[in-house]
XYZ file of C-alpha atoms in Angstrom:
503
model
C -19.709 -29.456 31.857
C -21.912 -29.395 34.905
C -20.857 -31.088 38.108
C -22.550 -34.586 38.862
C -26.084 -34.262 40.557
C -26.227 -34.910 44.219
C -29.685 -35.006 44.790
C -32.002 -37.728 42.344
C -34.943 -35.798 42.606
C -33.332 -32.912 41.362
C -34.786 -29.794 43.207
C -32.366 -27.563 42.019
C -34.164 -27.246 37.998
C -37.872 -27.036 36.905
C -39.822 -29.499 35.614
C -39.454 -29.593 31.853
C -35.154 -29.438 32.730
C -35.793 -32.022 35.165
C -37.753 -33.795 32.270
C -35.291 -33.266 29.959
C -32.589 -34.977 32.141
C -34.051 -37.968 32.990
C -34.876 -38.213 29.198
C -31.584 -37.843 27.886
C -30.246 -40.245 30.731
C -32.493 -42.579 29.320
C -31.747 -42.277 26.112
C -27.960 -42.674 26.747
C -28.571 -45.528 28.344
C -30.143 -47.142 25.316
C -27.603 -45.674 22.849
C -24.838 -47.281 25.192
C -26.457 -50.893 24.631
C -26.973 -50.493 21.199
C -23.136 -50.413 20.236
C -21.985 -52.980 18.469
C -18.622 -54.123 20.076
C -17.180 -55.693 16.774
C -17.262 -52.193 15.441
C -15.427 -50.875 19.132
C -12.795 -53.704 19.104
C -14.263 -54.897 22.116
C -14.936 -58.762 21.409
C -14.238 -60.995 23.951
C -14.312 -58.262 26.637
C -16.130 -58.906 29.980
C -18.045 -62.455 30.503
C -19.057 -63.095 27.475
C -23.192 -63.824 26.502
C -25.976 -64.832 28.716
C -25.959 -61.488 30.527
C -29.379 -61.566 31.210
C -29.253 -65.183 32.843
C -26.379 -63.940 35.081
C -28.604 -61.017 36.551
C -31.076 -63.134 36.531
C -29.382 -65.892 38.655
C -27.806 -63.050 40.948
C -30.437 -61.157 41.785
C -32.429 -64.771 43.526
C -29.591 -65.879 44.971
C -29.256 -62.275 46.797
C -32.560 -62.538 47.271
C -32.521 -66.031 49.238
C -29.598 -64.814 51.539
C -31.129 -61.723 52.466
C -35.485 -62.399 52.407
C -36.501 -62.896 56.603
C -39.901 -64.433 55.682
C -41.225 -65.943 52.646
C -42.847 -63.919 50.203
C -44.870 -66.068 47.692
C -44.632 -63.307 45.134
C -41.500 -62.483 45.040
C -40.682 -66.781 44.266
C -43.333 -66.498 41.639
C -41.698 -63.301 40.278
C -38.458 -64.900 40.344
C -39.973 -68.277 38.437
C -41.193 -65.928 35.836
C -38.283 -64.269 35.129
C -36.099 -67.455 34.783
C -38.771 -68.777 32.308
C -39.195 -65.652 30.441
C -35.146 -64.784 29.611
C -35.252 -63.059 26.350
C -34.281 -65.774 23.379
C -31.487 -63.845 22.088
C -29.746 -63.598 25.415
C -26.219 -64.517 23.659
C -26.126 -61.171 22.191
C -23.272 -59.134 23.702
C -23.990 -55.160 25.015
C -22.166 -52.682 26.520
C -23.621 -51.946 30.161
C -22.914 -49.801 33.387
C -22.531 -51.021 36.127
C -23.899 -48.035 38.256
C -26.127 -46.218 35.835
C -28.102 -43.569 37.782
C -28.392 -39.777 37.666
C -26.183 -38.830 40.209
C -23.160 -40.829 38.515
C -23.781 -38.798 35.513
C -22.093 -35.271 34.185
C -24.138 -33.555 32.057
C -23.767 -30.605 28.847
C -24.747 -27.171 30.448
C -27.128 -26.442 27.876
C -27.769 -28.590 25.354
C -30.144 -31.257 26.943
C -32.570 -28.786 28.129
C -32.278 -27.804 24.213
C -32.709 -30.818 22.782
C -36.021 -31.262 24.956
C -37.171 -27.507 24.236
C -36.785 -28.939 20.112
C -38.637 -32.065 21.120
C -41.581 -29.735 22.905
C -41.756 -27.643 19.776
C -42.352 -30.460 17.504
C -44.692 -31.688 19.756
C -46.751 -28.517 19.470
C -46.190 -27.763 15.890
C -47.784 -31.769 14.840
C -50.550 -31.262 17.664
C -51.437 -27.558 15.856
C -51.829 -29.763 12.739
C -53.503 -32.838 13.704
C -56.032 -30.747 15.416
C -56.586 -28.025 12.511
C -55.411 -30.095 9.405
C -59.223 -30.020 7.793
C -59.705 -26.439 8.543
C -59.128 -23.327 7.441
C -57.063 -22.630 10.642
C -54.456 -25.101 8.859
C -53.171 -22.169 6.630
C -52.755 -20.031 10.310
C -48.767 -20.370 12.190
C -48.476 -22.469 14.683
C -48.260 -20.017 17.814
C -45.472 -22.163 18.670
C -43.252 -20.434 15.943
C -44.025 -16.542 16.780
C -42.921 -17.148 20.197
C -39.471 -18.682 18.547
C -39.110 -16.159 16.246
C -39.302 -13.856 19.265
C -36.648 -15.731 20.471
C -34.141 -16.178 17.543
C -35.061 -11.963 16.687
C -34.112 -10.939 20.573
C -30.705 -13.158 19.961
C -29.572 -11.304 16.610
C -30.246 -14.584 14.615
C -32.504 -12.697 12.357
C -32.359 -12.107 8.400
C -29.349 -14.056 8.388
C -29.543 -15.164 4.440
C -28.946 -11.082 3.261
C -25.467 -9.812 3.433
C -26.305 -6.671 3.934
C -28.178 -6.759 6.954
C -26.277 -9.905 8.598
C -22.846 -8.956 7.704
C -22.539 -12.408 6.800
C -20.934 -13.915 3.333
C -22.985 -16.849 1.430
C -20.186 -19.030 2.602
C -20.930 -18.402 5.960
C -24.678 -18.416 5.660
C -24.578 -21.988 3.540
C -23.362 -23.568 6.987
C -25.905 -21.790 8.929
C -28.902 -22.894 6.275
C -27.597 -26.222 6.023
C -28.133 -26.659 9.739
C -31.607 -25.016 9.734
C -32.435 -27.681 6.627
C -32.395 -30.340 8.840
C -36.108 -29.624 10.818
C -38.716 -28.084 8.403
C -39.646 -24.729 10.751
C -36.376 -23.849 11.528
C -35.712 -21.431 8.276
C -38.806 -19.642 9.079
C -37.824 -19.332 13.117
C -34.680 -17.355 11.592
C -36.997 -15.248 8.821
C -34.717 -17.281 6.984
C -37.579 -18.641 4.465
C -38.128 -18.810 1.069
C -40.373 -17.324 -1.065
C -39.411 -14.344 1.695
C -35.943 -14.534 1.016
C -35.743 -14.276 -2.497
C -38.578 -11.302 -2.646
C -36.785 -9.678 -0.017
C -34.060 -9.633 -2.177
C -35.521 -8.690 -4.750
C -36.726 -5.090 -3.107
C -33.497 -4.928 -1.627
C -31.654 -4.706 -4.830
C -34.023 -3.332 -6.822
C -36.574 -1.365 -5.020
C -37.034 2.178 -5.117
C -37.079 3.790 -1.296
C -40.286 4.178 -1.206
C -41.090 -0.129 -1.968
C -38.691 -0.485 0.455
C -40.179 1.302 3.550
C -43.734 0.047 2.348
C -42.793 -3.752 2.175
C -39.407 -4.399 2.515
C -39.163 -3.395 6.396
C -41.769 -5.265 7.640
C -40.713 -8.282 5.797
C -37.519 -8.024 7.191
C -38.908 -7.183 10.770
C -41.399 -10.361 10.217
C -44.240 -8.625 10.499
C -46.067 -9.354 6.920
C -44.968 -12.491 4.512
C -45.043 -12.789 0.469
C -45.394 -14.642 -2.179
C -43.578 -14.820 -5.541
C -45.634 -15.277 -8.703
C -43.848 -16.242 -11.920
C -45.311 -20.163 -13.415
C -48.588 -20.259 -15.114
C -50.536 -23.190 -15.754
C -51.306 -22.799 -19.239
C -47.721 -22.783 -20.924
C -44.679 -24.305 -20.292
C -43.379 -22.323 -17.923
C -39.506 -24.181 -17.966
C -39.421 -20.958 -21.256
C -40.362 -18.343 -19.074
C -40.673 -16.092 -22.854
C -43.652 -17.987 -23.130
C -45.501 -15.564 -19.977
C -49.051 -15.009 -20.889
C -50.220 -12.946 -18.053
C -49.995 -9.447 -19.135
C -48.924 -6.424 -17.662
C -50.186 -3.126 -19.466
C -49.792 0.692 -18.616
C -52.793 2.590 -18.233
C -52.487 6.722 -17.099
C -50.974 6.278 -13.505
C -51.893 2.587 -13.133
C -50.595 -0.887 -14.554
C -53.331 -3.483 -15.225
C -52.619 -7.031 -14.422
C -54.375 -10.177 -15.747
C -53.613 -13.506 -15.620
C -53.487 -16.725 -13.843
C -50.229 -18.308 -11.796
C -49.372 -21.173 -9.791
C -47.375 -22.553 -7.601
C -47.765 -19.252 -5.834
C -45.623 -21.034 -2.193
C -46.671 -18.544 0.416
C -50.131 -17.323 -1.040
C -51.889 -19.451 1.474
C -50.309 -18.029 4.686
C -53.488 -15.856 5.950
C -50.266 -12.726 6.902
C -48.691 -12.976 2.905
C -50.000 -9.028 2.058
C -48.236 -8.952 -1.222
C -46.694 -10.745 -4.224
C -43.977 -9.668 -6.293
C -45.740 -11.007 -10.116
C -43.948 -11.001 -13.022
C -45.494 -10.768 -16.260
C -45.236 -9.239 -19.882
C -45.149 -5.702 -20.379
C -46.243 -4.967 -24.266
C -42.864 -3.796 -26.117
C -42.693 -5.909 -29.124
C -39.721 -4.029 -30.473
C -37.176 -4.886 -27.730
C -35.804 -8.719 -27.368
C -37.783 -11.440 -26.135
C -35.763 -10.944 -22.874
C -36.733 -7.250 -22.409
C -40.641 -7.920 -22.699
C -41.440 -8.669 -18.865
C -41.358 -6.751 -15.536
C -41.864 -7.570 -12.165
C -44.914 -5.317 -10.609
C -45.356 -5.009 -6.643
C -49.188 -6.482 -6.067
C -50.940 -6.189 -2.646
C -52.653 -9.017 -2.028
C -55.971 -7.221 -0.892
C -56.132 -5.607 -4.250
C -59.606 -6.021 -5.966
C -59.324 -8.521 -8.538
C -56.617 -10.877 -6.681
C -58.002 -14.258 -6.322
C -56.505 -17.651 -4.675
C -58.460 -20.252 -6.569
C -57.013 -23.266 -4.878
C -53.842 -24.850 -2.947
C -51.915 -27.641 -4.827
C -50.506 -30.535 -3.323
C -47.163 -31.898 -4.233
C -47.627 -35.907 -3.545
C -50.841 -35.226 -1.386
C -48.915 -32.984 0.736
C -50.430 -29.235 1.266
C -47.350 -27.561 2.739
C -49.761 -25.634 5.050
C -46.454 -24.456 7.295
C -45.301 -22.602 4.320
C -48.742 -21.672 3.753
C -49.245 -24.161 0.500
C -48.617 -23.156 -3.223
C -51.522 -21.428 -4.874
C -53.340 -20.942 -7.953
C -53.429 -17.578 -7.883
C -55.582 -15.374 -10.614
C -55.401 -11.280 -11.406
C -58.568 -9.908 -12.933
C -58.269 -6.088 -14.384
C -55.969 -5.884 -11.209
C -54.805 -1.811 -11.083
C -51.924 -0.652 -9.177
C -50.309 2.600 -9.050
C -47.347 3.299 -11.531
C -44.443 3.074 -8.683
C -45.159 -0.243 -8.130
C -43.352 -1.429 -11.087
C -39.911 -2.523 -9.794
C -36.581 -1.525 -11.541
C -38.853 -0.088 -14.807
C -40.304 -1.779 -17.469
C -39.071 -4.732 -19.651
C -35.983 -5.654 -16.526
C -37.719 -8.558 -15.228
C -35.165 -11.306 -16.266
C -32.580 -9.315 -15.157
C -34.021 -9.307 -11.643
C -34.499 -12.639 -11.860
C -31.420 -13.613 -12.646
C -30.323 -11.486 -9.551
C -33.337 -12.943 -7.543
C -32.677 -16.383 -8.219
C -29.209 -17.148 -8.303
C -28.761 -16.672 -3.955
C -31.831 -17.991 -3.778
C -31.207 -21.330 -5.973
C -27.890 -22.524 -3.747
C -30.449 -21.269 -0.379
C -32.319 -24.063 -1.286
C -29.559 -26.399 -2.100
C -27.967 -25.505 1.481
C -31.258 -26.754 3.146
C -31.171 -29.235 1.171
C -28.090 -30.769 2.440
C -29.213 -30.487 6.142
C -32.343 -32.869 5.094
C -29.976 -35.272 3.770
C -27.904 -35.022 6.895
C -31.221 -35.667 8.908
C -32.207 -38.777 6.184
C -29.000 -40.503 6.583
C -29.162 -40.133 10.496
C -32.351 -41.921 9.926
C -31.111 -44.453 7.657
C -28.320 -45.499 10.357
C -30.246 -45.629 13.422
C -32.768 -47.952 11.877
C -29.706 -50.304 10.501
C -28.337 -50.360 14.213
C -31.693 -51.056 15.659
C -33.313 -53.366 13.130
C -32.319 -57.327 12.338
C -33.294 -59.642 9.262
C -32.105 -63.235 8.954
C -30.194 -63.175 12.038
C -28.113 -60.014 11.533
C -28.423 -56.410 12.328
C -29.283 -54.255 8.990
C -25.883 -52.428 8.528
C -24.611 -56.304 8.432
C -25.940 -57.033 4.982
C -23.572 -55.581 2.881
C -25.857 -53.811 0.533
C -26.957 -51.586 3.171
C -23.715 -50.712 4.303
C -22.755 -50.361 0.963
C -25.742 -47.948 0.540
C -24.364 -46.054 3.982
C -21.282 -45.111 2.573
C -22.630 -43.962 -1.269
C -24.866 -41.585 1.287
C -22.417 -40.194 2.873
C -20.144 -39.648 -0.753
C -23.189 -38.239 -2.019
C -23.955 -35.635 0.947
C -20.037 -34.646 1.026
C -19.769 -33.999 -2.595
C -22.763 -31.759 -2.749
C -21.702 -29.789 0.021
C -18.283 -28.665 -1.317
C -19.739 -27.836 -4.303
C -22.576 -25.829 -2.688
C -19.396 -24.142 -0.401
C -17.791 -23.452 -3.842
C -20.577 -21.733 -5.961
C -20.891 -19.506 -2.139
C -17.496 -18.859 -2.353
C -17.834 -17.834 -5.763
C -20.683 -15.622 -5.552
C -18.923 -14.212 -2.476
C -15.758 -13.236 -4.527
C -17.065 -13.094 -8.244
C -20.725 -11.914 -7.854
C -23.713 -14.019 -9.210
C -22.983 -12.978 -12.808
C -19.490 -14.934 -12.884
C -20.865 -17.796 -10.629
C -23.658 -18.623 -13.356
C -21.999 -22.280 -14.246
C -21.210 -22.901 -10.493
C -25.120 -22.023 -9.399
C -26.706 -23.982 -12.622
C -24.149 -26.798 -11.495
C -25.717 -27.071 -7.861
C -28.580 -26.632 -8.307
C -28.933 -29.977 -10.603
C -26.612 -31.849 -8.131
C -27.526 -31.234 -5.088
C -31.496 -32.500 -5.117
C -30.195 -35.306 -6.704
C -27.880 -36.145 -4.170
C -30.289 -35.525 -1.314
C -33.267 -37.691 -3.350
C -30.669 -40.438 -3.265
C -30.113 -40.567 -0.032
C -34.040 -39.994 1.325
C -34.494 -43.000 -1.112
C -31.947 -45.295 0.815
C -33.565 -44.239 4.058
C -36.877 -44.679 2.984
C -36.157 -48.485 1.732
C -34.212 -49.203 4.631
C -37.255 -48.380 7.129
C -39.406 -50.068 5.177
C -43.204 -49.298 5.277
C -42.691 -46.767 8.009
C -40.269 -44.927 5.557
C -43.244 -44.071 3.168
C -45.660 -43.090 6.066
C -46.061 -40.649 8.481
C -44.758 -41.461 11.179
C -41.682 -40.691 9.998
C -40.260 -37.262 7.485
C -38.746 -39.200 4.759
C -41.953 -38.873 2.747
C -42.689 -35.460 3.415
C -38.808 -35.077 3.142
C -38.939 -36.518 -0.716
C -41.658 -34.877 -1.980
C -39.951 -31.175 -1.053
C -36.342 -31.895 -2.304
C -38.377 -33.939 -5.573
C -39.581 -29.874 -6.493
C -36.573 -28.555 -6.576
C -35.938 -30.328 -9.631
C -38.424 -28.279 -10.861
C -38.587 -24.906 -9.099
C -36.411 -21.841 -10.125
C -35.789 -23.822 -13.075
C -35.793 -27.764 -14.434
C -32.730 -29.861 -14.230
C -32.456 -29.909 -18.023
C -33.056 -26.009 -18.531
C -29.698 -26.130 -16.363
C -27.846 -28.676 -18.192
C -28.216 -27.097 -21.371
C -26.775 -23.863 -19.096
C -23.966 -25.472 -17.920
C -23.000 -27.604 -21.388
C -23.060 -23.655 -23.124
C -20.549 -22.112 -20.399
C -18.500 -25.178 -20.422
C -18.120 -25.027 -23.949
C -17.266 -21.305 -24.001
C -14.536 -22.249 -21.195
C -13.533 -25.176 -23.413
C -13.079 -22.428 -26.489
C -10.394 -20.409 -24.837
C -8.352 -23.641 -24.813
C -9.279 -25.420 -27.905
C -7.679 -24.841 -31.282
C -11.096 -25.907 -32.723
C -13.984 -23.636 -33.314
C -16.836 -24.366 -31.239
């Protein structure tokens, strides 16, 4: 804790710490009033209602006994005030009684972090409100390189791959949780998906050569990626039924075919995509037909066609989701990764990390939703009674927080798993959270959302934005009911060790 500061004016710190003080002295100040004292224990402490009126009262009669001359504003401002006390002056608050700056200790650090956050934002929605019908829209925010800078000169870099971090999914799933909770922060940490999962990808699976060409500088931040797998013209929740083509010709593979929902593509620095489609073999199994092929994204014959909005939103921070089409696209023989006809092996190994990533994020929004939810039922009245006083909304409140605390252990548990067991034995556990989770966090955005009304579903506040990126993850990386069917077939083989009947 820092000592109390002597001098108001504060000439010891800068201007945005000096800022950030009187901000978060402010904002105290109106946190401390807007206790409830039933909820403290505190009724009947102090004098009771009509605080307000007291101060009121006090303040003229100190200013009769100590006023030398008469001052015909200062009777008219006292008039006013004693004809303009506030209707619902019965309502009891906590106050201080000497609330200033130098009667207040403040954190060391975070304040001045809190306000750094709040600047960021700031920055971040002016890049957009200034560029959002542009083509500078699909361009970073400067704003995040210089935090990346940051976060890379602190060792908080790459923190999602074991390997580099030294850290275990359990650990990381507390780390990503907290980053889920303001919609830059993954990429601040090069923490972001489709980057992640690709960087996985040539991790595990890339010759040396892929990885010096385009693992490094993904993992030093210097180039992004995106990941293209769905196509538009099949239904993609069967990934068997892949139409775009992959064919060997001499030294060269030939690609053609359209994708979307390319997330990344958009982001003017995304120099490659990791594609997957088939690879002609019709002798092997209908899970040895596809491979996933390294593709530069400068390569003649690459086309983005179009963004896609999800709910009217472009994603342009995460540089949108694409329509991406390959035309007689050639690249050279090494680019294949792992060989021919292993593509659903690496994406089993891709996307089982990468499914409880999301989940962990996930949880952090839901965090940041129900934060919402209860501020605006402490601050908000209908029919003569704060919010969190109608008992469906307080009702609603606790479900939340069951919801969020239930997801999370089972997100900790598949980590755990994967941790101990590898992704292979974790299969039931990833399937698992990755239907539960989105649904837990879509519950409790939903709450939020009805509890602040018309603002919820604008705007001016996340929620929105908030829904309609959890809603895809009941889509992305597989649909809730490709999973079910998953998790029903491993239960059932559990089941079978213990049941005398055949299953």
């Amino acid at each position: 804790m820092q000592k109390r500061k002597e001098n108001a004016s504060l000439p010891e710190v800068g201007p945005a710490e000096r800022s950030a003080l009187y901000l978060a002295m402010i904002e105290t100040l109106a946190q401390l009033h807007s206790y409830d004292l039933r909820l403290l224990g505190l009724q009947g402490y102090g004098r009771g209602p009509g605080y307000c009126r007291r101060q009121v009262s006090t303040w003229k009669r100190q200013y009769d006994a100590a006023a030398h001359t008469d001052i015909p504003a200062m009777n008219e401002l006292a008039e006013w005030l004693a004809n303009n006390l506030p209707p619902d002056d019965d309502e009891e608050a906590l106050i201080h009684g000497d609330f200033r700056i130098d009667n207040i200790i403040f954190h060391p650090t975070e304040v001045f972090e809190m306000y750094l956050y709040i600047l960021y934002f700031v920055e971040i929605a002016e890049y957009y409100a200034k560029h959002g019908n542009t083509e500078e829209r699909w361009k970073k925010p400067p704003v995040l390189e210089r935090l990346k800078e940051m976060a890379k000169a602190e060792g908080l870099w790459n923190l999602f791959l074991p390997a580099v971090s030294g850290l275990s999914q359990l650990d990381y799933a507390l780390i990503a949780e907290e980053t889920g909770k303001r919609f830059f922060a993954p990429e601040v940490f090069n923490c972001h998906a489709p980057d992640t999962g690709n960087m996985e990808v040539l991790h595990m699976y890339g010759t040396e050569e892929q990885k010096k060409e385009w693992l490094e500088p993904l993992l030093e931040g210097k180039i992004s990626s995106c990941f293209c797998m769905t196509e538009p013209d099949v239904a993609s929740s069967d990934a068997t039924n892949m139409q775009c083509s992959i064919e060997r010709d001499g030294n060269s593979y030939v690609i053609n075919g359209k994708k979307w929902w390319s997330s990344g593509a958009g982001n003017p620095n995304c120099k490659v995509a990791i594609v997957m489609g088939k690879t002609k073999n019709s002798s092997a199994s209908r899970y040895k037909q596809h491979s996933m092929i390294i593709v530069p994204m400068d390569t003649p014959g690459v086309r983005l066609i179009r963004p896609l909005s999800v709910f009217g939103y472009m994603d342009e921070i995460h540089g949108g989701h694409f329509e991406v089409h390959f035309n007689d696209v050639r690249v050279p023989v090494s680019n294949i990764i792992l060989g021919e006809g292993r593509g659903f092996e690496i994406a089993q190994g891709r996307l089982g990390p990468g499914r409880i990533h999301h989940c962990m994020r996930s949880i952090g929004a839901a965090e940041t939703a129900l934060e919402i939810l209860c501020r605006r039922a402490a601050q908000r009245e209908t029919f003569g009674k704060k919010l969190y006083h109608h008992e469906v909304i307080a009702h609603w409140i606790a479900e939340c927080r069951l919801s969020i605390e239930q997801a999370r252990l089972l997100t900790l548990k598949t980590a755990s798993k994967i941790d101990t067991l590898g992704n292979r034995k974790a299969r039931k556990e990833i399937a698992m959270t990755k239907v539960v989770v989105p649904r837990a966090v879509l519950k409790v955005i939903d709450c939020a959302m009805q509890v602040c009304g018309g603002a919820g579903v604008s705007q001016d506040f996340p929620l929105a934005s908030m829904f309609a990126y959890i809603r895809t993850l009941r889509v992305a990386d597989g649909p809730d009911e490709v999973h079910l069917s998953t998790i029903a077939r491993w239960e059932l083989l559990d089941q079978s060790k213990k049941l005398t009947a055949k299953i």
